[in-house]
mmCIF file of C-alpha atoms in Angstrom:
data_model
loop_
_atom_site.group_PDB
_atom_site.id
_atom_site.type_symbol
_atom_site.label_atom_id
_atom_site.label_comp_id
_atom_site.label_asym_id
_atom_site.label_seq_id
_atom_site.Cartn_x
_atom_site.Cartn_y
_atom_site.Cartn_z
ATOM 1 C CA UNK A 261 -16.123 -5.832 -25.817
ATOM 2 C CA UNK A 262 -16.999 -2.238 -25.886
ATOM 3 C CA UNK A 263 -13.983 0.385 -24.509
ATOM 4 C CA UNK A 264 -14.323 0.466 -20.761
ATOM 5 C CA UNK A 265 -15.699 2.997 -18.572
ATOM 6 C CA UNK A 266 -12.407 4.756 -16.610
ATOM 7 C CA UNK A 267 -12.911 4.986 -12.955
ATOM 8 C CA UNK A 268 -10.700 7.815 -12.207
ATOM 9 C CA UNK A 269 -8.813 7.629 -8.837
ATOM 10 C CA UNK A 270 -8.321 10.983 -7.124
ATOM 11 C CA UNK A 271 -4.862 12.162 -8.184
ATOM 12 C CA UNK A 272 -2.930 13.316 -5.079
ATOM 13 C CA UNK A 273 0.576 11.786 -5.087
ATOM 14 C CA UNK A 274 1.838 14.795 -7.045
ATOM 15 C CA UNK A 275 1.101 17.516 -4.390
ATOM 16 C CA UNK A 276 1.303 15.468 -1.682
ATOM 17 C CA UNK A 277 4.867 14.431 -2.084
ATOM 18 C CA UNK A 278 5.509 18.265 -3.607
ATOM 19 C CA UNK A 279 4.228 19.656 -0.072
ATOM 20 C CA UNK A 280 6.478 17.012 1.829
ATOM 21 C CA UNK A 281 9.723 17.643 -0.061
ATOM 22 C CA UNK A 282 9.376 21.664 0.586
ATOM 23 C CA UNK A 283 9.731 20.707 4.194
ATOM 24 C CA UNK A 284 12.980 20.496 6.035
ATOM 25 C CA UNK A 285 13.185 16.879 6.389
ATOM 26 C CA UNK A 286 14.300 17.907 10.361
ATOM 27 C CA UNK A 287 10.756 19.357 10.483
ATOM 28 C CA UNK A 288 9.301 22.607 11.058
ATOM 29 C CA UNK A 289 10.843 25.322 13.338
ATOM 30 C CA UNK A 290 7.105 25.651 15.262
ATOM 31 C CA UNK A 291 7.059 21.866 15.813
ATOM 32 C CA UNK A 292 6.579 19.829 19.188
ATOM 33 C CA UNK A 293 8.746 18.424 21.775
ATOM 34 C CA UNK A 294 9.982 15.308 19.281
ATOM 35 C CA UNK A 295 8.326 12.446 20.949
ATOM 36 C CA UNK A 296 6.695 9.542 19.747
ATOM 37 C CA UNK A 297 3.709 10.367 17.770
ATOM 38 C CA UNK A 298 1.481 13.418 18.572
ATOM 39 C CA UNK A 299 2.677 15.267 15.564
ATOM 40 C CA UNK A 300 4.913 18.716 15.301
ATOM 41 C CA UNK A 301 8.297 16.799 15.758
ATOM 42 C CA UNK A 302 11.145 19.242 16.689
ATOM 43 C CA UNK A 303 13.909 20.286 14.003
ATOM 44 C CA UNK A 304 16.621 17.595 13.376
ATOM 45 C CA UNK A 305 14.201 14.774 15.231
ATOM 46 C CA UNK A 306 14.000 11.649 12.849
ATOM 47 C CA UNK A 307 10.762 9.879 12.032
ATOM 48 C CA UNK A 308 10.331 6.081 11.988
ATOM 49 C CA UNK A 309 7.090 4.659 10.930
ATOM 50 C CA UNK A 310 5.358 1.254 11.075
ATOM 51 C CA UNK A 311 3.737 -0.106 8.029
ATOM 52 C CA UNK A 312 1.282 -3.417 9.429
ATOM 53 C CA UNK A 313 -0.666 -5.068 6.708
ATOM 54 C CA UNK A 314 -2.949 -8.260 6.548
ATOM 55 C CA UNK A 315 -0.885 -9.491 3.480
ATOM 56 C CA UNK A 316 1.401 -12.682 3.675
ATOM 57 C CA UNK A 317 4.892 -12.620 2.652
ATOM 58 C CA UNK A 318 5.501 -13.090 -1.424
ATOM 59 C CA UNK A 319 1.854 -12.031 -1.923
ATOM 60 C CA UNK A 320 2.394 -10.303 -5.262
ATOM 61 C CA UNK A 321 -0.527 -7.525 -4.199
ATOM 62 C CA UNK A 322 1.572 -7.006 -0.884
ATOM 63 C CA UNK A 323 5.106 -6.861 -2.244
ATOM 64 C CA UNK A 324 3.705 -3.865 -4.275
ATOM 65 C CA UNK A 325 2.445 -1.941 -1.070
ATOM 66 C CA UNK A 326 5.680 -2.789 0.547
ATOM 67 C CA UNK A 327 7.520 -1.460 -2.270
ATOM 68 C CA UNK A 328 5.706 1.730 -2.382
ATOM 69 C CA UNK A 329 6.195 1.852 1.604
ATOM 70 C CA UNK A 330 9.546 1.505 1.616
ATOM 71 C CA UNK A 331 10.504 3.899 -1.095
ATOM 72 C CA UNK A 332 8.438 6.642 0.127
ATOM 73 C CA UNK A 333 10.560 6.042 2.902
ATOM 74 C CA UNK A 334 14.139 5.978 0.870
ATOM 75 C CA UNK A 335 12.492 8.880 -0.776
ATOM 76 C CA UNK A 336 11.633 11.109 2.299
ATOM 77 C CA UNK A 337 14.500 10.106 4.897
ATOM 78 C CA UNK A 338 12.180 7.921 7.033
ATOM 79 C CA UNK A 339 12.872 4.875 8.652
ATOM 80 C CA UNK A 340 9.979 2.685 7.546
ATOM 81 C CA UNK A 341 9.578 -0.742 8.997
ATOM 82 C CA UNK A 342 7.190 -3.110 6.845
ATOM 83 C CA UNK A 343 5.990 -5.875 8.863
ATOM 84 C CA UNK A 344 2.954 -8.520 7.751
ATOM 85 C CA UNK A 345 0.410 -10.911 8.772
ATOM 86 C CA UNK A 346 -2.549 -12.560 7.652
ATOM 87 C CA UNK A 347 -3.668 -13.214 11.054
ATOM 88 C CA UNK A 348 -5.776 -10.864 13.001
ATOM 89 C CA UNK A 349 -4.558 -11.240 16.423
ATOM 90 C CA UNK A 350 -0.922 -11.195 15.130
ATOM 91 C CA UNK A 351 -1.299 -7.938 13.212
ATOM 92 C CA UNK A 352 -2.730 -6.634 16.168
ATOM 93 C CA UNK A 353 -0.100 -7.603 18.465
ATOM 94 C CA UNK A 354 2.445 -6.011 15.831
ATOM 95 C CA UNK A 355 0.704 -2.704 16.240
ATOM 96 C CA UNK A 356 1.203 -3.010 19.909
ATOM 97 C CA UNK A 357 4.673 -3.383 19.444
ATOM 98 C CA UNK A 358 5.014 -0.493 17.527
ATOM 99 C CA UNK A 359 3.339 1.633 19.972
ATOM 100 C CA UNK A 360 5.599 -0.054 22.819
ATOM 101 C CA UNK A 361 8.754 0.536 20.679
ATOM 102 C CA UNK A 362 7.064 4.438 20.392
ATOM 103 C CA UNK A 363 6.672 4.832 16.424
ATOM 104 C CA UNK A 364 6.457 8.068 15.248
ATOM 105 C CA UNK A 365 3.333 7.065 12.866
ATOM 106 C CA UNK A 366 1.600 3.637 12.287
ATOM 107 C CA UNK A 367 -0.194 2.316 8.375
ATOM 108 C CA UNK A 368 -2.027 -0.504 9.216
ATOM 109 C CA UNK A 369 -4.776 -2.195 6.859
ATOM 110 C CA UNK A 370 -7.859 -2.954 8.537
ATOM 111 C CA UNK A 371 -9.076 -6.449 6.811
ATOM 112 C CA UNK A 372 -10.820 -7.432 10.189
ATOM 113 C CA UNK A 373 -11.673 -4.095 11.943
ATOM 114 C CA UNK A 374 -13.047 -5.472 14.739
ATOM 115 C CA UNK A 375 -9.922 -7.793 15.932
ATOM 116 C CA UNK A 376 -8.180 -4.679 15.376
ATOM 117 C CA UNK A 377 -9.892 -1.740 17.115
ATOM 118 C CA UNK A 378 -8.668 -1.925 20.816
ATOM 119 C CA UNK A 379 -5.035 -1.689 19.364
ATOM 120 C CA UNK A 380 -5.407 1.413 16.856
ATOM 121 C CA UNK A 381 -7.420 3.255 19.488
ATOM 122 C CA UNK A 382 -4.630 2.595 21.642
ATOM 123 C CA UNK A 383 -1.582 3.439 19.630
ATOM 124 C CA UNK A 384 -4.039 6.979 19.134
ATOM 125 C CA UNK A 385 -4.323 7.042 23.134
ATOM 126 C CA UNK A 386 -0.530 7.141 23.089
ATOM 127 C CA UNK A 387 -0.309 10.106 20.689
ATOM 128 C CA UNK A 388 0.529 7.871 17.588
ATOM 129 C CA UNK A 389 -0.999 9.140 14.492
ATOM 130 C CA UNK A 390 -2.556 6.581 12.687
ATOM 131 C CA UNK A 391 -3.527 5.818 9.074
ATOM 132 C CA UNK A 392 -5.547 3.573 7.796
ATOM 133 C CA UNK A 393 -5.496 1.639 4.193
ATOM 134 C CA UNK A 394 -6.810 -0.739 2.126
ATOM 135 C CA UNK A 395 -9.383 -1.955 3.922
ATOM 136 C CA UNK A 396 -12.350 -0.821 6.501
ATOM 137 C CA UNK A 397 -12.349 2.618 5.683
ATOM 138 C CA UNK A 398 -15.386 3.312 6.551
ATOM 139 C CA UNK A 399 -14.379 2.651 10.120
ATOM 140 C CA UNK A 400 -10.775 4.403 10.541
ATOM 141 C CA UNK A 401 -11.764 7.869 11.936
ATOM 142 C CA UNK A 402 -14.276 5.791 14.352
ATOM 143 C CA UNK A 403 -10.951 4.209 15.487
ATOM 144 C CA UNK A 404 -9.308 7.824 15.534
ATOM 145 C CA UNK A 405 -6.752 7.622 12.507
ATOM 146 C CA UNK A 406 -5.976 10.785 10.788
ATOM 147 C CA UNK A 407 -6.714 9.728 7.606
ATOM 148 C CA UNK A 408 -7.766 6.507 4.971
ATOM 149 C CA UNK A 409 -5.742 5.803 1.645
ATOM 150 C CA UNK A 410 -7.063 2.847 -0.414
ATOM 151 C CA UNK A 411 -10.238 2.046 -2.995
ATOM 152 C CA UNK A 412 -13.678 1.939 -1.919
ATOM 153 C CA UNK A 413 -14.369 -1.405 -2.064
ATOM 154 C CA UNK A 414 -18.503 -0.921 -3.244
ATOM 155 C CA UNK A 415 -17.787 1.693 -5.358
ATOM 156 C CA UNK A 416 -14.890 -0.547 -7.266
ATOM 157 C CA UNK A 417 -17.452 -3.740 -7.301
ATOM 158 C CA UNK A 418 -19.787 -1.726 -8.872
ATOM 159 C CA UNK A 419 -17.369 -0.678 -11.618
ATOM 160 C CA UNK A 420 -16.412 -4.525 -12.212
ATOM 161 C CA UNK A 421 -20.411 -5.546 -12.288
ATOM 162 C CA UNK A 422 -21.258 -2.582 -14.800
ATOM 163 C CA UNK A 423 -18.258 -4.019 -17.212
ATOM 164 C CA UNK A 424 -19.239 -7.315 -16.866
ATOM 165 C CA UNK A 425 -22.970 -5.891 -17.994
ATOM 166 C CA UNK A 426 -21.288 -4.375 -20.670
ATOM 167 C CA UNK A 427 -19.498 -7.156 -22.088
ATOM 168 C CA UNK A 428 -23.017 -9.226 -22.141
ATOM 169 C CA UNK A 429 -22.176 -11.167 -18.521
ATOM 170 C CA UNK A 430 -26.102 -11.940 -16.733
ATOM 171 C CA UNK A 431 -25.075 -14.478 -14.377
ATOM 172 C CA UNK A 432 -21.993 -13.928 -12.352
ATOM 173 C CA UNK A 433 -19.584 -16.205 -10.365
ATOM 174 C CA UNK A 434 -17.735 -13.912 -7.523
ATOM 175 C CA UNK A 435 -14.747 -15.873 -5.653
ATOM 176 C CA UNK A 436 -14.049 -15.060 -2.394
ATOM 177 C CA UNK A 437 -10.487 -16.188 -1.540
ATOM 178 C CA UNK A 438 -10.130 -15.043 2.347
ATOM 179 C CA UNK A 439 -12.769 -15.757 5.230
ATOM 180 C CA UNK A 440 -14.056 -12.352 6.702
ATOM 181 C CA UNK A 441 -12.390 -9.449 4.825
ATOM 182 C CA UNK A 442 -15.205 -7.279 4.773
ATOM 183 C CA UNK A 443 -13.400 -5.559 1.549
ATOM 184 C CA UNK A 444 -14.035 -8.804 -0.341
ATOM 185 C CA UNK A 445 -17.529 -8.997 0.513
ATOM 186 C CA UNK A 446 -18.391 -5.124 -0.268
ATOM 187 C CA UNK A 447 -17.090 -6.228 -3.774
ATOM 188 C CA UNK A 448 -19.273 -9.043 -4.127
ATOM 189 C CA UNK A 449 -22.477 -6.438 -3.506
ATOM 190 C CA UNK A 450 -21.036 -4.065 -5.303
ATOM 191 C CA UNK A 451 -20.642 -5.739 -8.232
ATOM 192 C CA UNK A 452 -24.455 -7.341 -8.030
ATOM 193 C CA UNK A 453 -25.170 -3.883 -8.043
ATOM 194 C CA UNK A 454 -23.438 -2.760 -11.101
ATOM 195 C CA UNK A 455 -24.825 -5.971 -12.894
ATOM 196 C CA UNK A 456 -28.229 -5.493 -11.730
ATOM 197 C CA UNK A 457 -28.450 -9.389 -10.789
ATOM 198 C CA UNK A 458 -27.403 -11.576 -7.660
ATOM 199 C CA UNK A 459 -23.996 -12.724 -8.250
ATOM 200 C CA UNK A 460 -22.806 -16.086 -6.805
ATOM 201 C CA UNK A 461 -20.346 -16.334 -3.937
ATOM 202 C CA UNK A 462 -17.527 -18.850 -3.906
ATOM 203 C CA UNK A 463 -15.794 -19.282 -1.214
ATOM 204 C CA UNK A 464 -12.250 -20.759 -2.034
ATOM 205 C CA UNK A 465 -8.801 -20.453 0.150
ATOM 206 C CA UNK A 466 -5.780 -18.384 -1.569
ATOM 207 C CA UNK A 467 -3.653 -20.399 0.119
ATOM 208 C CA UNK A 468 -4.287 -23.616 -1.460
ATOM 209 C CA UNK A 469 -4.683 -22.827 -4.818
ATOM 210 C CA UNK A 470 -5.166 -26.109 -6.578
ATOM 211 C CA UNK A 471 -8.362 -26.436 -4.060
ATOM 212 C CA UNK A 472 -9.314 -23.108 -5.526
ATOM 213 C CA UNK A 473 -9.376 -24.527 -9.354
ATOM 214 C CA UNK A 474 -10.819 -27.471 -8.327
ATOM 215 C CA UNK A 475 -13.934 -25.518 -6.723
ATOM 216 C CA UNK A 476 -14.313 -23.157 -9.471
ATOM 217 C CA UNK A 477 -14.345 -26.058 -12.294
ATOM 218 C CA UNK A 478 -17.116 -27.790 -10.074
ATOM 219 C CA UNK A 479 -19.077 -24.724 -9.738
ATOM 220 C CA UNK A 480 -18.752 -24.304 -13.664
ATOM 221 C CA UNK A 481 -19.608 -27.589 -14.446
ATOM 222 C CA UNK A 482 -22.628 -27.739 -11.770
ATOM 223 C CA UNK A 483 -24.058 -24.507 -13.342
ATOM 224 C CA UNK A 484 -23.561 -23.984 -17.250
ATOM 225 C CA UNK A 485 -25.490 -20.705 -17.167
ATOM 226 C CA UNK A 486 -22.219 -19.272 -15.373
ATOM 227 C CA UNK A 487 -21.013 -16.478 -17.796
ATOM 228 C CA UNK A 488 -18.130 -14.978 -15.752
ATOM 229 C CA UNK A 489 -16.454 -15.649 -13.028
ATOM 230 C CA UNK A 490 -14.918 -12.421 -10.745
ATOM 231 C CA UNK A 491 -11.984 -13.268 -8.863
ATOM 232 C CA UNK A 492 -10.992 -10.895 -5.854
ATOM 233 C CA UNK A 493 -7.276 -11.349 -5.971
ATOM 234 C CA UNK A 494 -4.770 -11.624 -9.165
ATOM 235 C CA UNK A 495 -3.354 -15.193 -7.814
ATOM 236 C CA UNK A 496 -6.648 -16.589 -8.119
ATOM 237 C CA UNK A 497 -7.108 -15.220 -11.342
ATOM 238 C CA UNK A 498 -4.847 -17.151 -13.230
ATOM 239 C CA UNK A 499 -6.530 -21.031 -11.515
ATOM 240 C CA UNK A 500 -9.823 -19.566 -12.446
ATOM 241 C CA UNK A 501 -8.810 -19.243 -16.537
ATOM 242 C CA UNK A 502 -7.606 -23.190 -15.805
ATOM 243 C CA UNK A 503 -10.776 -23.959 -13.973
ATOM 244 C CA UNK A 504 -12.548 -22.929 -17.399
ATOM 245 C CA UNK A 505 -10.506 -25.026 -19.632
ATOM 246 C CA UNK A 506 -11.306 -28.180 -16.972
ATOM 247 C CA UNK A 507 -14.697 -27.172 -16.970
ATOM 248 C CA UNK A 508 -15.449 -26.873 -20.795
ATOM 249 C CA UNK A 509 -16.938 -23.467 -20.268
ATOM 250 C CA UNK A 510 -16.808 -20.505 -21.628
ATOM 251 C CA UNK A 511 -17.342 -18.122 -19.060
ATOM 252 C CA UNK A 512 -15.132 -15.379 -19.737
ATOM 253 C CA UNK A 513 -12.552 -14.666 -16.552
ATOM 254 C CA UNK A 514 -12.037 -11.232 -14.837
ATOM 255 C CA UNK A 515 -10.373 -10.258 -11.403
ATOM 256 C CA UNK A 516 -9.223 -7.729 -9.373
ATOM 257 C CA UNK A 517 -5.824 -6.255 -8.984
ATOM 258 C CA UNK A 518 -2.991 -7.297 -11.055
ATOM 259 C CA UNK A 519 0.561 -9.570 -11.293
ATOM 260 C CA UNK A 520 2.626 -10.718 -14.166
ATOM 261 C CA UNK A 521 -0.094 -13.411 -14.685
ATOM 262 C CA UNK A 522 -3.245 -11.339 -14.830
ATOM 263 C CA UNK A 523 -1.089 -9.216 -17.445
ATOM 264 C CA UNK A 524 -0.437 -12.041 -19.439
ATOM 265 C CA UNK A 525 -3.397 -13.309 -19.226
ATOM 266 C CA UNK A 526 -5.350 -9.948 -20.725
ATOM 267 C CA UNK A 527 -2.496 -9.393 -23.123
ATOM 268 C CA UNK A 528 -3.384 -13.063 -24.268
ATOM 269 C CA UNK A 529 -7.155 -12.924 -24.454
ATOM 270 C CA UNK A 530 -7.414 -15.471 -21.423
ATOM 271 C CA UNK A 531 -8.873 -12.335 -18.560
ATOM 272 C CA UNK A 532 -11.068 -9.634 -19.931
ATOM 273 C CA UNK A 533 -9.778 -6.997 -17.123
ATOM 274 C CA UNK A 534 -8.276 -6.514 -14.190
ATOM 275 C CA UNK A 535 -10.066 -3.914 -11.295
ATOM 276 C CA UNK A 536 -7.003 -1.704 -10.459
ATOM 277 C CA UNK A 537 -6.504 -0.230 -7.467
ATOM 278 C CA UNK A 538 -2.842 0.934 -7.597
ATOM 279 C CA UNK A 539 -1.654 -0.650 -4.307
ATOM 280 C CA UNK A 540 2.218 1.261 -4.444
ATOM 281 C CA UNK A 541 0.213 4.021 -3.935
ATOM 282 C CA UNK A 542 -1.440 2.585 -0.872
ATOM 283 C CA UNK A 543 2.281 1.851 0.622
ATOM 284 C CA UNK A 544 3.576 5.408 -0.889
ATOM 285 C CA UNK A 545 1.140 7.748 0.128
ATOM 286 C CA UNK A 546 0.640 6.966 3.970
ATOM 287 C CA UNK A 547 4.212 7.515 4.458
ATOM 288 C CA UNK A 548 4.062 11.187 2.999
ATOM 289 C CA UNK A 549 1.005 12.003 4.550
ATOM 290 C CA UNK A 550 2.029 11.051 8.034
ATOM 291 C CA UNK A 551 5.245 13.132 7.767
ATOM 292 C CA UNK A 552 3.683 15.975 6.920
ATOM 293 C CA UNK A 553 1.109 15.280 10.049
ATOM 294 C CA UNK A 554 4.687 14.897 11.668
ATOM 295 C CA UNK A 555 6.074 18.051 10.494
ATOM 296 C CA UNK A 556 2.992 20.553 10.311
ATOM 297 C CA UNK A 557 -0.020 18.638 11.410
ATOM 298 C CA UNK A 558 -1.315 19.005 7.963
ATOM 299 C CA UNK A 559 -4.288 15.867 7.374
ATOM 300 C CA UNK A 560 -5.270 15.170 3.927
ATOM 301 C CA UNK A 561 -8.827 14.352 2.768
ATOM 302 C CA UNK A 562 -11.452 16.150 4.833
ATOM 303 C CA UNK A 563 -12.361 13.384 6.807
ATOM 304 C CA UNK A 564 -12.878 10.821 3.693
ATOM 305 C CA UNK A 565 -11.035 8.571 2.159
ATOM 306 C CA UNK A 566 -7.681 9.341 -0.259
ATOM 307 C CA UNK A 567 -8.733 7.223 -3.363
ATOM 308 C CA UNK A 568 -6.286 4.995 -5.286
ATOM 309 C CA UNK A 569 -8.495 3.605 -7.607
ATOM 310 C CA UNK A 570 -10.475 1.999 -9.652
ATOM 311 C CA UNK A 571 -9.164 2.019 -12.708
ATOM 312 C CA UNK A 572 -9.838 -0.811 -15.170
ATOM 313 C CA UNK A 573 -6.852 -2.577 -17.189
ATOM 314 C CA UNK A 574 -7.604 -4.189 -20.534
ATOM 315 C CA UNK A 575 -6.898 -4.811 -23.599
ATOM 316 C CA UNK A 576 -6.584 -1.199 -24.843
ATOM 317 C CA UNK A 577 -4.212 -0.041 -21.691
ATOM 318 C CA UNK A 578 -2.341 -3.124 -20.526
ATOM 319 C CA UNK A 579 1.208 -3.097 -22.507
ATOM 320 C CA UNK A 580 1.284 0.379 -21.050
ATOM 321 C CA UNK A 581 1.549 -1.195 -17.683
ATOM 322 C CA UNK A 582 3.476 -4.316 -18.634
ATOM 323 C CA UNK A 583 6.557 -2.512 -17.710
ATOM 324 C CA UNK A 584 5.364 -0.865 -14.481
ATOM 325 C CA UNK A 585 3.963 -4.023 -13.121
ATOM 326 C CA UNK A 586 7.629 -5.838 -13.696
ATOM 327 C CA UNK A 587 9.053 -3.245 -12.072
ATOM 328 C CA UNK A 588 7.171 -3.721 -8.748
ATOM 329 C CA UNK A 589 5.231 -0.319 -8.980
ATOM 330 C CA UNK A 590 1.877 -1.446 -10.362
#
């Protein structure tokens, strides 16, 4: 396969976290009153943020963001509380609480933007800054958050469908492992674009995972023209690369995002690459960025997104994050 093409994600966590550790971790002598929210907190007032994701507990992808969350807070003297769930009513209810229980700042992902909107825009009518990540950027300042921090989901599909194109790939399998996340469907197009063909979509459930080989090896073996399949999420990644073997074919296997088995896997031969979109930074960065909102109403990005990615891991980069990736950082 010829050398990828690096997606560069916007480098920020350097002079972000910089600007926040040059302020008094009471916050700034000009601040506000110290309430909830509403930035400008007074000198000596302590911050406590909630971090509300989509993710299910012991999702590999998720630990990561936690991680990154909850060190940012270790890091900055915040009082981060990391809560989860995959269901769209619950996480909405959790941001509720957290405007009830008068956070400071809220970092929600936005998988279902729609089930979510009437409780961001009222955690920002209660003078809660808000940011957004992972997912439905494109709607977070409609909602009123302060800011976006993830990848953008076309532009990173497009990147996967151009190195598909470039490994020889014309006729693409794209598993979708989770029923209405817009993200995972903005891949799918994407990465039709970057191939310059229609790929297939396979809807599968990453919660039953055997039921996800199964329908990948029947979707193989219905369709030998399949070249490549693109899977959408690391776990599924490693039941696709068994779902060839069942099938007899030899459609070569890459994903999105990364865990110890999508490593293994590339190290191995077994995936081609993994779409990277450095989720600790997607925990990390929120955390910073609100405090400094906090502290000296400072917003970062100009109104668009804070990019963690793409990046593409291979074959020519992947022992050099081996190490990260055990560590719970990549």
């Amino acid at each position: 396969m010829p050398a990828p093409k690096r997606l560069l994600a916007l480098a920020v966590a350097a002079p972000l976290l910089l600007a926040a550790c040059t302020t008094d971790g009471g916050g700034g002598s000009d601040g506000g009153d110290g309430g909830s929210g509403g930035g400008g907190t007074s000198a000596g007032g302590d911050l406590s943020f909630s971090v509300i994701t989509h993710g299910s507990a012991g999702d590999a992808f998720w630990d990561v963001v936690q991680n990154g969350a909850e060190q940012a807070g270790e890091d900055l003297g915040i009082d981060v509380d990391y809560q989860s769930d995959g269901d769209p009513q619950r996480q909405a209810q959790l941001i509720d609480a957290a405007v009830n229980s008068q956070a400071d700042g809220i970092v929600v992902s936005m998988a279902n933007p729609d089930a979510l909107q009437e409780s961001i825009e009222g955690a920002v009518a209660a003078g809660i800054p808000v940011i957004t990540i992972n997912s439905g950027g494109e709607r977070s300042a409609e909602f009123g958050a302060i800011g976006h921090v993830g990848q953008d989901e076309a532009i990173a599909g497009r990147g996967a469908g151009q190195q598909l194109a470039e490994s020889g790939a014309t006729n693409v399998l794209c598993v979708v492992h989770e029923a209405g996340n817009i993200g995972l469907e903005q891949r799918c197009a994407g990465a039709s674009e970057g191939l310059g063909a229609e790929v297939t979509p396979l809807q599968v459930d990453v919660n039953d995972l055997p039921g996800a080989q199964s329908a990948i090896a029947s979707q193989l073996q219905g369709d030998a023209a399949i070249d490549a399949v693109l899977t959408l999420n690391s776990a599924v990644a490693a039941v696709a690369v068994e779902a060839a073997t069942d099938a007899g074919s030899d459609a070569q296997v890459a994903t999105f995002d990364l865990n110890a088995d999508v490593i293994s896997g590339i190290q191995a031969g077994d995936i081609a690459f993994a779409v990277d979109q450095q989720q600790y930074e997607q925990g990390y960065l929120p955390v910073v960025m609100l405090k400094l909102y906090a502290q000296n109403l400072n917003t970062v990005g100009g109104g668009q997104p804070v990019l963690t990615g793409p990046g593409i891991v291979d074959a020519d980069n992947v022992d050099e994050i081996a190490d990260l990736a055990s560590a719970g950082t990549r």
